[in-house]
Coordinates of C-alpha atoms and ligand atoms in Angstrom, one line a residue:
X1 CA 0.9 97.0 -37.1
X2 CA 2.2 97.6 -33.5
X3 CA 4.5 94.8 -31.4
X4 CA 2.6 91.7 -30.6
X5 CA 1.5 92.0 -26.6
X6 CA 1.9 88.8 -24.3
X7 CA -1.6 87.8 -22.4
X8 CA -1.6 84.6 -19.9
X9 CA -4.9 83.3 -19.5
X10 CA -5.1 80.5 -16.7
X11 CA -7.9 77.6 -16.7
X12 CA -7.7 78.2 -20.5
X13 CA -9.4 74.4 -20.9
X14 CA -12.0 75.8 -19.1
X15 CA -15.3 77.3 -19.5
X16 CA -15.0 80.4 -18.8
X17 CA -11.6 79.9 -21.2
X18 CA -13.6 78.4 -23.7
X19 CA -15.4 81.8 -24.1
X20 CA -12.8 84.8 -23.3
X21 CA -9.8 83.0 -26.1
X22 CA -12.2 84.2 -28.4
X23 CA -12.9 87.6 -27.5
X24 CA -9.1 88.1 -26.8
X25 CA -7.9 87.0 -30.0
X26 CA -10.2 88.6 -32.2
X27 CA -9.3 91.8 -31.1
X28 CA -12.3 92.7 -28.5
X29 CA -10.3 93.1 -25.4
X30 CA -7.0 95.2 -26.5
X31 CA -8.1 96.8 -30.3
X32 CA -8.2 95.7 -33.4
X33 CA -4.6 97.0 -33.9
X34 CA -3.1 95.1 -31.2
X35 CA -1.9 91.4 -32.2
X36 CA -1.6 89.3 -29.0
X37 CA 0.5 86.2 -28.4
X38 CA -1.5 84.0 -26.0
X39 CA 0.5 82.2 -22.7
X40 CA -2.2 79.6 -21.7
X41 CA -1.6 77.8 -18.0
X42 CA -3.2 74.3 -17.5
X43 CA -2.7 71.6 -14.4
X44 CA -1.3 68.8 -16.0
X45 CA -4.0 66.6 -16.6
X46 CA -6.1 68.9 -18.5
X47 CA -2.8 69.7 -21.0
X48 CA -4.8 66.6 -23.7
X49 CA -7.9 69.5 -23.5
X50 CA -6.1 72.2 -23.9
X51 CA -4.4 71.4 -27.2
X52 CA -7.7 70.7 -28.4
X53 CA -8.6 74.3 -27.3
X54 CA -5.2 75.3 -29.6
X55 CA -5.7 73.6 -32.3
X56 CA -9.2 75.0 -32.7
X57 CA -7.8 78.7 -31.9
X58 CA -5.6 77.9 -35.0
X59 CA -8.5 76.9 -36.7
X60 CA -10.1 80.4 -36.3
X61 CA -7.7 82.1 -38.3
X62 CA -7.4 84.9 -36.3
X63 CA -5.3 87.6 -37.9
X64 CA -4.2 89.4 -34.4
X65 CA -2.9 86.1 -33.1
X66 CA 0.4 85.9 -33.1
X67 CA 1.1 83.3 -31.4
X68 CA 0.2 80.4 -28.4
X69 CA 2.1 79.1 -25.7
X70 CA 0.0 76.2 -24.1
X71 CA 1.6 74.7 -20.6
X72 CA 1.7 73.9 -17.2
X73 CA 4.7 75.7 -15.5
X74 CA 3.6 79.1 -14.4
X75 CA 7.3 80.4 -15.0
X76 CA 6.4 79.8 -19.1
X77 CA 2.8 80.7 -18.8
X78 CA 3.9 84.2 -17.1
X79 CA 6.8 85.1 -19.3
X80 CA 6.9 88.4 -19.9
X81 CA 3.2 89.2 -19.5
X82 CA 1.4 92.7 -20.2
X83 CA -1.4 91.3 -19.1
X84 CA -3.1 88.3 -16.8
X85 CA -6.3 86.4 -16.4
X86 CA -6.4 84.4 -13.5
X87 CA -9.2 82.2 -14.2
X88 CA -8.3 78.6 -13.1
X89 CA -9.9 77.1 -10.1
X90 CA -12.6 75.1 -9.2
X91 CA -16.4 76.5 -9.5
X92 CA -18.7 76.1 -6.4
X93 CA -21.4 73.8 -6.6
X94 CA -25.1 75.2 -5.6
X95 CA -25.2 74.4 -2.2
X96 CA -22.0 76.3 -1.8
X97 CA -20.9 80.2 -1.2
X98 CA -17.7 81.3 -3.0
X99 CA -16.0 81.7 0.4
X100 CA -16.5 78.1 0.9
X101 CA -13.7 77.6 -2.2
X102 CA -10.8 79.5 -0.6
X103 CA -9.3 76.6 0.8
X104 CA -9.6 74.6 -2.3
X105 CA -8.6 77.5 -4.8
X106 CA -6.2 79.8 -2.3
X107 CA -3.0 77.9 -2.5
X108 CA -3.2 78.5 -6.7
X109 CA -2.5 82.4 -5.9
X110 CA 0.4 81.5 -4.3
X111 CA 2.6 80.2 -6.6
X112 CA 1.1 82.2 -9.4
X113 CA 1.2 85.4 -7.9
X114 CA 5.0 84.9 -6.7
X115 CA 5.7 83.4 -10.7
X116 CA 3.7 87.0 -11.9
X117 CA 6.5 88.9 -9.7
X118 CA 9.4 87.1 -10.9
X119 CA 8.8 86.4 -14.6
X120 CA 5.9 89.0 -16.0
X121 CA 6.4 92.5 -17.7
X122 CA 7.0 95.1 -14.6
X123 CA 3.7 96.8 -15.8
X124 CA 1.4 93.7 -16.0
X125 CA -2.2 94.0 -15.1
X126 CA -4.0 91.1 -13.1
X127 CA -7.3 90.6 -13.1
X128 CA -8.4 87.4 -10.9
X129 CA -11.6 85.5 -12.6
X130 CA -11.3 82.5 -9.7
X131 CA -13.2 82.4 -6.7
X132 CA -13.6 83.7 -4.1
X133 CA -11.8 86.6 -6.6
X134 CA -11.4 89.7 -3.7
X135 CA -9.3 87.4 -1.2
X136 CA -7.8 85.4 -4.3
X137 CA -6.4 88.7 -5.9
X138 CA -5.3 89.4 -2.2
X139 CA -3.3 86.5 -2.3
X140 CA -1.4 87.0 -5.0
X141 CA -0.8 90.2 -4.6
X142 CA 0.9 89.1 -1.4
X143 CA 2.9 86.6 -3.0
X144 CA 4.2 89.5 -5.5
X145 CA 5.0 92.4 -3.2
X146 CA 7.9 93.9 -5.6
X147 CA 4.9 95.0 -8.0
X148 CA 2.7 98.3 -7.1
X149 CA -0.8 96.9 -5.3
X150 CA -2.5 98.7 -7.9
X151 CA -1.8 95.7 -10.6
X152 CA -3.7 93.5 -9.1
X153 CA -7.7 93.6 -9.5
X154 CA -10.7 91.5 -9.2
X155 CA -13.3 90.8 -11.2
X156 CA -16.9 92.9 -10.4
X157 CA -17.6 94.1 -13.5
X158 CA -20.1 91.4 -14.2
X159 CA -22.1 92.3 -11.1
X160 CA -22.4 95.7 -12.5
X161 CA -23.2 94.7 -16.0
X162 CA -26.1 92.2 -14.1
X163 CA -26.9 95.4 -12.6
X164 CA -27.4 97.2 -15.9
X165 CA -29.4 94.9 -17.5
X166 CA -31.3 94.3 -14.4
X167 CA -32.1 98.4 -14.3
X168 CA -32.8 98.1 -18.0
X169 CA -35.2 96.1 -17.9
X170 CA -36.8 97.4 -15.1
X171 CA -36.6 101.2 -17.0
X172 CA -37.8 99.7 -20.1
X173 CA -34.9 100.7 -21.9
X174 CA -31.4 98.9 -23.0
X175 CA -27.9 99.2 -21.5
X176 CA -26.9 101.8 -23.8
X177 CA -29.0 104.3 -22.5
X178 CA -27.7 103.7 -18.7
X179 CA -23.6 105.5 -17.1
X180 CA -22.1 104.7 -13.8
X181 CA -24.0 102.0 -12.4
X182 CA -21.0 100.5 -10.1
X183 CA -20.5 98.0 -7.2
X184 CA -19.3 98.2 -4.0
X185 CA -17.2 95.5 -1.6
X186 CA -16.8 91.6 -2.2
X187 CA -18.0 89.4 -5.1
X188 CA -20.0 87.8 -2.9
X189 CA -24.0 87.9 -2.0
X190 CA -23.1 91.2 0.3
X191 CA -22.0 93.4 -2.9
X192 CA -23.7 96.7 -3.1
X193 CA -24.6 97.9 -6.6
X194 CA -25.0 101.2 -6.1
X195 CA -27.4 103.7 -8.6
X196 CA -26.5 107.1 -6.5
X197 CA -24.2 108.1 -9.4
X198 CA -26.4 106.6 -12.6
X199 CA -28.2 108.2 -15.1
X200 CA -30.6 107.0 -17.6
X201 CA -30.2 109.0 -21.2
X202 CA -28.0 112.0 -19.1
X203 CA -30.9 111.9 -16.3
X204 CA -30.3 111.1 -12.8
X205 CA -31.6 107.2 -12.5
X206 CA -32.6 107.0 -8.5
X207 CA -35.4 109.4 -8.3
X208 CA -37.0 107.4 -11.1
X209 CA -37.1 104.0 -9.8
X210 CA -39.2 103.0 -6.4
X211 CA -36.7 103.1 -3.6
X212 CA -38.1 100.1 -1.9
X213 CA -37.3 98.2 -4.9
X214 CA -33.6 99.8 -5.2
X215 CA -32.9 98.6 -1.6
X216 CA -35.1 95.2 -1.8
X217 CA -35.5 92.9 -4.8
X218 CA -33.2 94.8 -7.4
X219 CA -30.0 94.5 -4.4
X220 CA -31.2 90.4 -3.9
X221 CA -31.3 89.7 -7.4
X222 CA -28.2 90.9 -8.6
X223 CA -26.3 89.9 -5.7
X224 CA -27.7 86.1 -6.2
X225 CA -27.4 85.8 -9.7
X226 CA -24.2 84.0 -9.8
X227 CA -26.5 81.2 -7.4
X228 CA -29.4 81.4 -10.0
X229 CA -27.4 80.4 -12.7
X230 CA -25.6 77.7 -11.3
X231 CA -29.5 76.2 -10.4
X232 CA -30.7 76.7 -13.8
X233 CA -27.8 75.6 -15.9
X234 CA -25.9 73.4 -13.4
X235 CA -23.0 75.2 -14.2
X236 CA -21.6 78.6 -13.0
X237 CA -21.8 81.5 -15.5
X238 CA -19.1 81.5 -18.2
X239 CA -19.7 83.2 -21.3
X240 CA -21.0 86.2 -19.3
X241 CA -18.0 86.0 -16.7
X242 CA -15.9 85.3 -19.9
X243 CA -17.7 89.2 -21.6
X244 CA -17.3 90.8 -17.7
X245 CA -13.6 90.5 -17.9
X246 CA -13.2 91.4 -21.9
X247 CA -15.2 94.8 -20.6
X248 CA -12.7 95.3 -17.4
X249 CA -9.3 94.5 -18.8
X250 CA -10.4 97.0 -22.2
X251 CA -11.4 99.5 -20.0
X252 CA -7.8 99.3 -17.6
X253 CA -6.3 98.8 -20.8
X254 CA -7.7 101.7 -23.0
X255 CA -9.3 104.2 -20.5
X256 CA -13.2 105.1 -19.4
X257 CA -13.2 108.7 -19.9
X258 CA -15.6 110.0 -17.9
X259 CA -17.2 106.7 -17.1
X260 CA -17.5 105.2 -13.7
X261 CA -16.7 101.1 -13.6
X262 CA -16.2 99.0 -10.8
X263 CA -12.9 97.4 -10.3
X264 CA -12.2 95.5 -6.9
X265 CA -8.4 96.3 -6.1
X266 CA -6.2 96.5 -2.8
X267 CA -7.7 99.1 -0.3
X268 CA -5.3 102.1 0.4
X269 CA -7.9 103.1 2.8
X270 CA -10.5 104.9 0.5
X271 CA -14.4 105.2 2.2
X272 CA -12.6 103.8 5.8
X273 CA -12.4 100.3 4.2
X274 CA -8.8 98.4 5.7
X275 CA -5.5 99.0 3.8
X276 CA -4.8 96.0 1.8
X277 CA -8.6 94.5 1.7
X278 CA -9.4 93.7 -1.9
X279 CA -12.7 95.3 -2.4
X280 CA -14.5 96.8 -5.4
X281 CA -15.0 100.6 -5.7
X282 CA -16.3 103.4 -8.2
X283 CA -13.3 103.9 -10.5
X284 CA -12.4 106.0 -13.6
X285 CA -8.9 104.6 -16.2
X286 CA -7.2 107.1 -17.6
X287 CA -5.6 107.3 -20.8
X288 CA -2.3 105.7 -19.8
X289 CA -4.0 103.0 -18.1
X290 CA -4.0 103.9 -14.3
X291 CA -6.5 103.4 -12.0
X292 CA -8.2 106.5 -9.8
X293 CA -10.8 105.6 -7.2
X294 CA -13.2 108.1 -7.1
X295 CA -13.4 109.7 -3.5
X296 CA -16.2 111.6 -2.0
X297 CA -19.7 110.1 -3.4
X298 CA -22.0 110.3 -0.7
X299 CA -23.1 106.6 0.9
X300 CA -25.9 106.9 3.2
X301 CA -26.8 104.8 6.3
X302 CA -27.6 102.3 5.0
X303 CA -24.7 102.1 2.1
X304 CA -22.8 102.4 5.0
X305 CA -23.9 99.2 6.7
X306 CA -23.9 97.4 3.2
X307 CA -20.2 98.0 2.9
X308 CA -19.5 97.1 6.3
X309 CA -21.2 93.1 5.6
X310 CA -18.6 93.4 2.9
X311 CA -15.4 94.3 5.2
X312 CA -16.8 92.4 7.6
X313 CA -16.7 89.2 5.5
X314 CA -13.4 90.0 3.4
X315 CA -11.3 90.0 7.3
X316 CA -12.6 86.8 7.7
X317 CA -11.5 85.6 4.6
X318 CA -8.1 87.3 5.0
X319 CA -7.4 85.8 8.1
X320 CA -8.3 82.1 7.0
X321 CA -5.4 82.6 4.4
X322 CA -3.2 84.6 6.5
X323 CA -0.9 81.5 6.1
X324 CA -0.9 82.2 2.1
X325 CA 0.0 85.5 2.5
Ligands
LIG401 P1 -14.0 75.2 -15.1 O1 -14.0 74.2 -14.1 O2 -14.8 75.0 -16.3 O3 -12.5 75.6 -15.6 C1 -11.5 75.8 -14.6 C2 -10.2 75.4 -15.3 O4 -9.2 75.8 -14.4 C3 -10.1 73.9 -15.5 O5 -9.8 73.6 -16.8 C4 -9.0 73.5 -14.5 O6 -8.2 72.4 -15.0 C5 -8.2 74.8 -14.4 N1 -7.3 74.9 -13.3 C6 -7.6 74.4 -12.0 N2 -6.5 74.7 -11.2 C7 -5.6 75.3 -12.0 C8 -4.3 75.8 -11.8 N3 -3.7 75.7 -10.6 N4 -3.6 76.4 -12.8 C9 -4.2 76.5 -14.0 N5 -5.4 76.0 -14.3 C10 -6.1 75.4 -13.3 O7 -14.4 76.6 -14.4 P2 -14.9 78.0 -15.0 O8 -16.4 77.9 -15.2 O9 -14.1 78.3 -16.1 O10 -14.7 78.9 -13.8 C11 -13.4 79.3 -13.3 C12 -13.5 80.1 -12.0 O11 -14.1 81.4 -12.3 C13 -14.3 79.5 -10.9 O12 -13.6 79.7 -9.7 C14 -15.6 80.3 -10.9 O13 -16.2 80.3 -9.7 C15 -15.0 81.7 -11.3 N6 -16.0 82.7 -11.8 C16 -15.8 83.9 -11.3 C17 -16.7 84.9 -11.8 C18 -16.6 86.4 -11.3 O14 -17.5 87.2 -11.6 N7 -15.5 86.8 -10.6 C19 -17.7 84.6 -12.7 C20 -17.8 83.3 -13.1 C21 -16.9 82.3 -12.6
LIG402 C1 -20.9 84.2 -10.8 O1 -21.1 85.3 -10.2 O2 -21.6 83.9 -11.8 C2 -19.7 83.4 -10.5 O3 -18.9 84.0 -9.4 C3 -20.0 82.0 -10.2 C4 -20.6 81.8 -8.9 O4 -20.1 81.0 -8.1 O5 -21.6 82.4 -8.6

């Protein structure tokens, strides 16, 4: 059996907690060789709920958990961390955008992301869950500057994988048969899911789906899916969110291959967009864990345009935190 890995999950009384503790401890996320010790971060209130979240973990017998820390000091909840989930913060409501929550949930990036600098292991990889996640991740990558950029991430992966199934179902076919569907830009309703690079069953995917509907409905639906399921279950998406960051921290964690995900990350200027911006690009993992962008794929006018909304939306949001930063 190998050495026990440390894994902080934040909001773990949560929804979205309630679903990922799961798929982490039984061995989903890092291997089914891999025990994990669990370092779960609460406010103080919700510490009653989240030893009833424990005591049922303990109940599931797991035999890859090796442990569970359960508190509300980020300075124990970080302790020597190989990897983070930044989940906790407060859902929007329906009549909301997720930019409307970075006053609320901003400020929680702060003092996490300075307690991931000072206390995690040098190597730790961040992915932020919490809304709005690009300018959240920006945050506390700011407040951790004496890690590389390319540790922290955002979550987009469940855009692409709403993306998938959305392609899927339009194809007639399942998810299995589809490679390098990705997502461009902000979590947000500007994202741009992108099929240039996709095939269906090793054949290009573009040339056999109706443009109009690539560029219209397919865009609209995926990008407002977060909306729709707020509306219909009066509560944002968690067990999907929950699956979406299982598939991006195995994939940083283990490698892609060949395969092209999306992972939003700080900007080094790839495709023009503004050093620093947290934004979601193509990406390949390789085999030690590090991230490449994938330079070069061709974006056409109105790709272009797409990813500007996206730039343009992600300065704004910098600047209303530029105190947090
Ligand atoms: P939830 O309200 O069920 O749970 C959030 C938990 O976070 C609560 O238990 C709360 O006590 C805790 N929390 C709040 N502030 C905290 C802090 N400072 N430290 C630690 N814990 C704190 O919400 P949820 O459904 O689990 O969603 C969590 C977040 O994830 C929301 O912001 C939601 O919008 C976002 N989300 C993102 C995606 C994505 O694709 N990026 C998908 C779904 C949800
Ligand atoms: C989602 O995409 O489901 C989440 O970001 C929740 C939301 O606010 O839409």
């Amino acid at each position: 059996m190998k050495a026990p890995i440390r894994v902080a999950v934040t909001g773990a009384a949560g929804n979205i907690g309630y679903a990922l503790l799961w798929r982490i401890a039984s061995g989903d996320c890092f291997g089914a060789d891999q025990p994990v010790i669990l370092q779960l971060l609460e406010v103080t209130p919700a510490l009653d709920r989240l030893r009833g979240t424990i005591l049922e973990l303990e109940d599931s017998a797991f035999p890859l958990l090796a442990g569970i820390v359960g508190t509300d000091d980020p300075q124990v909840a970080f302790a020597g961390v190989h990897a983070a989930f930044l989940v906790g913060s407060r859902p929007r409501t329906k009549d909301m955008d997720r930019a409307d929550l970075v006053r609320a949930n901003g400020p929680i990036f702060v003092g996490q992301g300075a307690a991931i600098g000072a206390v995690a292991d040098p190597n730790v990889k961040v992915l932020v869950v919490g809304n709005p996640c690009n300018t959240n991740a920006l945050i506390a990558r700011a407040n951790a500057k004496n890690l590389p950029s390319r540790q922290f991430t955002a979550m987009t992966r469940l855009d692409q994988n709403r993306a998938e199934a959305q392609l899927a179902l339009r194809l007639g076919t399942t998810v299995s048969a589809l490679r390098n569907v990705f997502v461009w830009g902000n979590h947000a309703d500007t994202m741009y899911p992108d099929v240039s690079q996709a095939t269906v069953d090793g054949k290009a995917l573009g040339p056999l789906l109706d443009a109009a509907w690539l560029k219209g409905d397919f865009i609209q639906t995926v990008a407002t899916r977060g909306k729709a399921i707020i509306v219909a279950r009066g509560a944002s998406s968690a067990a999907s969110a929950a699956s979406a960051a299982v598939d991006h921290m195995r994939d940083w964690v283990r490698g892609t291959g060949d395969r092209i995900v999306s992972m939003a990350l700080p900007s080094e200027g790839w495709y023009g967009i503004p050093e620093g911006l947290v934004f979601s690009f193509p990406c390949r993992v390789d085999a030690k864990g590090a991230i490449q962008v994938i330079e070069g794929l061709p974006l056409d006018d109105f790709g272009r345009a797409r990813l500007q909304l996206n730039v343009d939306d992600l300065d704004a949001e910098r600047k209303a935190v530029a105190d947090l930063l």
